[in-house]
PDB file of C-alpha atoms and ligand atoms in Angstrom:
ATOM      1  CA  MET A   1       8.877  -4.702  26.403  1.00 97.00           C
ATOM      2  CA  LYS A   2       5.639  -2.641  26.915  1.00 98.00           C
ATOM      3  CA  LEU A   3       3.078  -2.266  24.290  1.00 98.00           C
ATOM      4  CA  LEU A   4      -0.204   0.346  24.102  1.00 98.00           C
ATOM      5  CA  VAL A   5      -2.686  -0.957  21.431  1.00 99.00           C
ATOM      6  CA  ILE A   6      -5.419   1.964  20.649  1.00 99.00           C
ATOM      7  CA  ASN A   7      -7.786   1.644  18.282  1.00 98.00           C
ATOM      8  CA  GLY A   8     -10.221   4.544  17.396  1.00 98.00           C
ATOM      9  CA  PRO A   9     -14.015   4.895  16.748  1.00 98.00           C
ATOM     10  CA  ASN A  10     -16.073   2.167  15.539  1.00 98.00           C
ATOM     11  CA  LEU A  11     -13.685  -0.962  15.635  1.00 98.00           C
ATOM     12  CA  ASN A  12     -15.554  -1.655  18.554  1.00 98.00           C
ATOM     13  CA  LEU A  13     -18.324  -2.686  15.798  1.00 98.00           C
ATOM     14  CA  LEU A  14     -16.014  -5.156  14.139  1.00 98.00           C
ATOM     15  CA  GLY A  15     -17.896  -7.717  13.080  1.00 96.00           C
ATOM     16  CA  LEU A  16     -21.135  -6.208  12.633  1.00 97.00           C
ATOM     17  CA  ARG A  17     -19.812  -3.011  10.132  1.00 97.00           C
ATOM     18  CA  GLU A  18     -19.274  -3.201   6.985  1.00 96.00           C
ATOM     19  CA  PRO A  19     -18.068  -7.377   6.853  1.00 97.00           C
ATOM     20  CA  GLU A  20     -17.549  -6.680   3.704  1.00 96.00           C
ATOM     21  CA  LEU A  21     -14.701  -4.741   4.281  1.00 96.00           C
ATOM     22  CA  TYR A  22     -14.211  -5.227   7.777  1.00 98.00           C
ATOM     23  CA  GLY A  23     -14.379  -8.931   7.901  1.00 96.00           C
ATOM     24  CA  GLN A  24     -16.341 -11.074   9.813  1.00 97.00           C
ATOM     25  CA  ALA A  25     -14.029 -11.196  13.148  1.00 98.00           C
ATOM     26  CA  ASP A  26     -15.262  -8.467  15.910  1.00 98.00           C
ATOM     27  CA  TYR A  27     -13.403  -7.180  18.407  1.00 98.00           C
ATOM     28  CA  ALA A  28     -13.274  -9.803  21.084  1.00 98.00           C
ATOM     29  CA  ALA A  29     -11.443 -11.595  18.624  1.00 98.00           C
ATOM     30  CA  LEU A  30      -9.152  -9.052  17.780  1.00 98.00           C
ATOM     31  CA  GLU A  31      -8.359  -8.348  21.637  1.00 98.00           C
ATOM     32  CA  ARG A  32      -7.584 -12.142  22.014  1.00 98.00           C
ATOM     33  CA  LEU A  33      -5.094 -12.089  18.720  1.00 98.00           C
ATOM     34  CA  VAL A  34      -3.619  -8.970  20.028  1.00 98.00           C
ATOM     35  CA  ARG A  35      -3.112 -10.885  23.646  1.00 98.00           C
ATOM     36  CA  ALA A  36      -2.203 -14.142  21.894  1.00 98.00           C
ATOM     37  CA  THR A  37       0.338 -12.369  20.098  1.00 98.00           C
ATOM     38  CA  CYS A  38       1.890 -10.458  22.874  1.00 98.00           C
ATOM     39  CA  ALA A  39       2.073 -13.817  25.659  1.00 98.00           C
ATOM     40  CA  GLN A  40       3.777 -15.331  22.905  1.00 98.00           C
ATOM     41  CA  GLU A  41       6.376 -12.725  21.904  1.00 98.00           C
ATOM     42  CA  GLY A  42       6.974 -11.847  26.422  1.00 98.00           C
ATOM     43  CA  ILE A  43       5.496  -8.376  25.895  1.00 98.00           C
ATOM     44  CA  GLU A  44       3.464  -6.947  28.591  1.00 98.00           C
ATOM     45  CA  VAL A  45       0.165  -5.164  25.885  1.00 98.00           C
ATOM     46  CA  THR A  46      -2.953  -2.617  27.153  1.00 98.00           C
ATOM     47  CA  LEU A  47      -5.713  -2.431  24.955  1.00 98.00           C
ATOM     48  CA  PHE A  48      -7.525   0.669  24.700  1.00 98.00           C
ATOM     49  CA  GLN A  49     -10.581   1.726  22.132  1.00 98.00           C
ATOM     50  CA  SER A  50     -12.309   4.927  22.482  1.00 98.00           C
ATOM     51  CA  ASN A  51     -14.752   6.278  19.667  1.00 98.00           C
ATOM     52  CA  HIS A  52     -13.411  10.109  21.073  1.00 98.00           C
ATOM     53  CA  GLU A  53     -10.888  11.806  19.741  1.00 98.00           C
ATOM     54  CA  GLY A  54      -9.923  13.628  23.308  1.00 98.00           C
ATOM     55  CA  ALA A  55      -9.756  10.390  25.210  1.00 99.00           C
ATOM     56  CA  ILE A  56      -7.266   9.091  22.481  1.00 99.00           C
ATOM     57  CA  VAL A  57      -4.734  11.881  22.965  1.00 99.00           C
ATOM     58  CA  ASP A  58      -5.178  11.173  26.698  1.00 98.00           C
ATOM     59  CA  ALA A  59      -4.067   7.424  25.911  1.00 98.00           C
ATOM     60  CA  ILE A  60      -1.237   8.495  23.635  1.00 98.00           C
ATOM     61  CA  GLN A  61      -0.126  11.089  26.500  1.00 98.00           C
ATOM     62  CA  ALA A  62      -0.595   8.305  29.344  1.00 98.00           C
ATOM     63  CA  ALA A  63       1.907   6.164  27.429  1.00 98.00           C
ATOM     64  CA  TYR A  64       4.668   8.116  27.851  1.00 98.00           C
ATOM     65  CA  GLY A  65       6.881   6.585  30.214  1.00 96.00           C
ATOM     66  CA  SER A  66       4.803   3.702  30.400  1.00 97.00           C
ATOM     67  CA  ALA A  67       5.137   2.333  26.871  1.00 98.00           C
ATOM     68  CA  ASP A  68       7.460   1.085  24.945  1.00 98.00           C
ATOM     69  CA  GLY A  69       5.506   1.431  21.852  1.00 98.00           C
ATOM     70  CA  ILE A  70       1.999   2.052  20.106  1.00 99.00           C
ATOM     71  CA  VAL A  71       0.038   0.450  17.587  1.00 99.00           C
ATOM     72  CA  ILE A  72      -2.633   2.456  16.541  1.00 99.00           C
ATOM     73  CA  ASN A  73      -5.589   2.234  14.632  1.00 98.00           C
ATOM     74  CA  PRO A  74      -6.939   5.954  14.582  1.00 98.00           C
ATOM     75  CA  ALA A  75     -10.423   4.557  12.405  1.00 98.00           C
ATOM     76  CA  ALA A  76     -11.674   7.801  10.574  1.00 98.00           C
ATOM     77  CA  TYR A  77      -9.760   9.921  12.859  1.00 98.00           C
ATOM     78  CA  THR A  78      -6.852   8.539  10.725  1.00 98.00           C
ATOM     79  CA  HIS A  79      -7.891  11.483   8.219  1.00 98.00           C
ATOM     80  CA  THR A  80      -9.046  14.455  10.246  1.00 98.00           C
ATOM     81  CA  SER A  81      -7.103  14.666  13.102  1.00 98.00           C
ATOM     82  CA  ILE A  82      -4.036  16.606  13.726  1.00 98.00           C
ATOM     83  CA  ALA A  83      -4.413  16.212  16.935  1.00 98.00           C
ATOM     84  CA  ILE A  84      -3.513  12.629  17.346  1.00 99.00           C
ATOM     85  CA  LEU A  85      -0.440  13.240  15.081  1.00 99.00           C
ATOM     86  CA  ASP A  86       0.246  16.129  17.355  1.00 99.00           C
ATOM     87  CA  ALA A  87       0.013  13.534  20.125  1.00 99.00           C
ATOM     88  CA  LEU A  88       2.060  10.825  18.918  1.00 99.00           C
ATOM     89  CA  LYS A  89       4.900  13.545  17.786  1.00 98.00           C
ATOM     90  CA  ALA A  90       4.669  14.856  21.398  1.00 98.00           C
ATOM     91  CA  VAL A  91       5.520  11.610  23.218  1.00 98.00           C
ATOM     92  CA  ALA A  92       7.540  10.313  20.146  1.00 98.00           C
ATOM     93  CA  LEU A  93       7.625   6.475  21.068  1.00 98.00           C
ATOM     94  CA  PRO A  94       7.671   4.241  17.905  1.00 98.00           C
ATOM     95  CA  ALA A  95       4.071   3.585  16.434  1.00 98.00           C
ATOM     96  CA  VAL A  96       2.647   1.632  13.668  1.00 99.00           C
ATOM     97  CA  GLU A  97      -0.328   2.534  12.373  1.00 98.00           C
ATOM     98  CA  VAL A  98      -2.590  -0.577  11.266  1.00 98.00           C
ATOM     99  CA  HIS A  99      -5.954  -0.436   9.213  1.00 98.00           C
ATOM    100  CA  VAL A 100      -8.438  -3.558   8.756  1.00 98.00           C
ATOM    101  CA  SER A 101      -8.989  -2.515   5.082  1.00 98.00           C
ATOM    102  CA  ASP A 102      -7.061  -2.103   2.274  1.00 97.00           C
ATOM    103  CA  VAL A 103      -7.189   2.570   2.848  1.00 98.00           C
ATOM    104  CA  ALA A 104      -5.284   2.481  -0.569  1.00 97.00           C
ATOM    105  CA  ARG A 105      -7.672   0.942  -2.407  1.00 97.00           C
ATOM    106  CA  ARG A 106     -10.490   3.001  -1.038  1.00 98.00           C
ATOM    107  CA  GLU A 107     -12.382   6.525  -1.547  1.00 98.00           C
ATOM    108  CA  ALA A 108      -9.925   9.363  -1.917  1.00 98.00           C
ATOM    109  CA  PHE A 109     -11.010  11.315   1.567  1.00 98.00           C
ATOM    110  CA  ARG A 110      -9.266   8.208   3.121  1.00 98.00           C
ATOM    111  CA  GLN A 111      -5.592   8.713   1.456  1.00 98.00           C
ATOM    112  CA  VAL A 112      -4.371  11.330   3.721  1.00 98.00           C
ATOM    113  CA  SER A 113      -3.266   9.634   7.220  1.00 98.00           C
ATOM    114  CA  TYR A 114      -2.480  12.360   9.665  1.00 98.00           C
ATOM    115  CA  ALA A 115      -1.187   9.693  12.062  1.00 98.00           C
ATOM    116  CA  GLY A 116       0.958   8.188   9.470  1.00 98.00           C
ATOM    117  CA  MET A 117       3.564  10.856   9.413  1.00 98.00           C
ATOM    118  CA  ALA A 118       4.561  10.191  13.241  1.00 98.00           C
ATOM    119  CA  CYS A 119       4.450   6.493  12.515  1.00 98.00           C
ATOM    120  CA  VAL A 120       7.465   4.154  11.381  1.00 98.00           C
ATOM    121  CA  LYS A 121       5.735   1.621   9.970  1.00 98.00           C
ATOM    122  CA  THR A 122       1.789   0.990   8.296  1.00 98.00           C
ATOM    123  CA  ILE A 123       0.053  -2.479   7.894  1.00 98.00           C
ATOM    124  CA  SER A 124      -3.329  -1.758   5.712  1.00 98.00           C
ATOM    125  CA  GLY A 125      -5.761  -4.615   4.102  1.00 98.00           C
ATOM    126  CA  ALA A 126      -4.249  -7.329   6.248  1.00 98.00           C
ATOM    127  CA  GLY A 127      -7.462  -7.463   8.042  1.00 98.00           C
ATOM    128  CA  ILE A 128      -7.268  -8.204  12.124  1.00 98.00           C
ATOM    129  CA  ASP A 129      -3.772 -10.263  11.283  1.00 98.00           C
ATOM    130  CA  GLY A 130      -2.525  -7.023  10.593  1.00 98.00           C
ATOM    131  CA  TYR A 131      -2.369  -6.067  14.357  1.00 98.00           C
ATOM    132  CA  ARG A 132      -0.585  -9.415  14.809  1.00 98.00           C
ATOM    133  CA  GLN A 133       2.206  -8.396  12.383  1.00 98.00           C
ATOM    134  CA  ALA A 134       2.463  -4.900  13.654  1.00 98.00           C
ATOM    135  CA  ILE A 135       3.178  -5.620  17.101  1.00 98.00           C
ATOM    136  CA  VAL A 136       6.045  -8.613  16.165  1.00 98.00           C
ATOM    137  CA  TRP A 137       7.575  -5.610  13.577  1.00 98.00           C
ATOM    138  CA  LEU A 138       8.084  -3.179  16.231  1.00 98.00           C
ATOM    139  CA  LYS A 139       9.096  -6.014  18.574  1.00 98.00           C
ATOM    140  CA  GLY A 140      11.942  -6.503  15.972  1.00 98.00           C
ATOM    141  CA  TYR A 141      12.042  -2.724  15.643  1.00 98.00           C
ATOM    142  CA  LEU A 142      12.740  -2.287  19.306  1.00 97.00           C
ATOM    143  CA  GLY A 143      15.393  -4.649  19.035  1.00 94.00           C
ATOM    144  CA  GLU A 144      14.015  -6.754  21.940  1.00 79.00           C
TER     145      GLU A 144
HETATM  146  C1  DQA B   1     -10.011   1.781   9.102  1.00 56.12           C
HETATM  147  C2  DQA B   1      -9.937   2.576   7.979  1.00 56.12           C
HETATM  148  C3  DQA B   1     -10.424   4.125   8.189  1.00 56.12           C
HETATM  149  O1  DQA B   1     -10.630   4.653   6.792  1.00 56.12           O
HETATM  150  C4  DQA B   1     -12.181   3.926   8.575  1.00 56.12           C
HETATM  151  O2  DQA B   1     -12.857   5.087   9.011  1.00 56.12           O
HETATM  152  C5  DQA B   1     -12.475   2.971   9.604  1.00 56.12           C
HETATM  153  C6  DQA B   1     -11.320   1.591   9.162  1.00 56.12           C
HETATM  154  C7  DQA B   1      -9.428   0.416   9.119  1.00 56.12           C
HETATM  155  O3  DQA B   1      -9.135  -0.267   9.828  1.00 56.12           O
HETATM  156  O4  DQA B   1      -9.483   0.057   7.763  1.00 56.12           O
HETATM  157  O5  DQA B   1     -12.970   3.051  10.742  1.00 56.12           O
HETATM  158  O6  DQA B   1      -8.694   2.582   9.839  1.00 56.12           O
END
């Protein structure tokens, strides 16, 4: 099983950015957790982070034919990007949406998730452990 884990804008600043919302763990810790989880589950993983919407669309498109599933935290693009929604729908790979913070308890403008409309599951508010949960869940969903 091959998995693509995508992180959107400002998630490279985890640990530094608003730690009361996003926690103390930095992006390197997130990457270690994802790699350790995938190694344990026998999953081949590619991690991708970008602050640019088009680069995220390109990464989703490149997953077609090379990945079995996607874990994605589109960050702020969650609430704005129809392009990311359309890319997820285009490749039609099972995708799980992850949010470090509990977006349901935050501002009104965060209550719409375009990307989530193309995802089979959302995990929100579990901190970086949400990525581990998403990977394990997706493995079960894919029956692997
Ligand atoms: C986020 C939530 C988004 O609303 C926000 O714009 C982010 C991070 C999260 O992981 O909690 O950048 O996706």
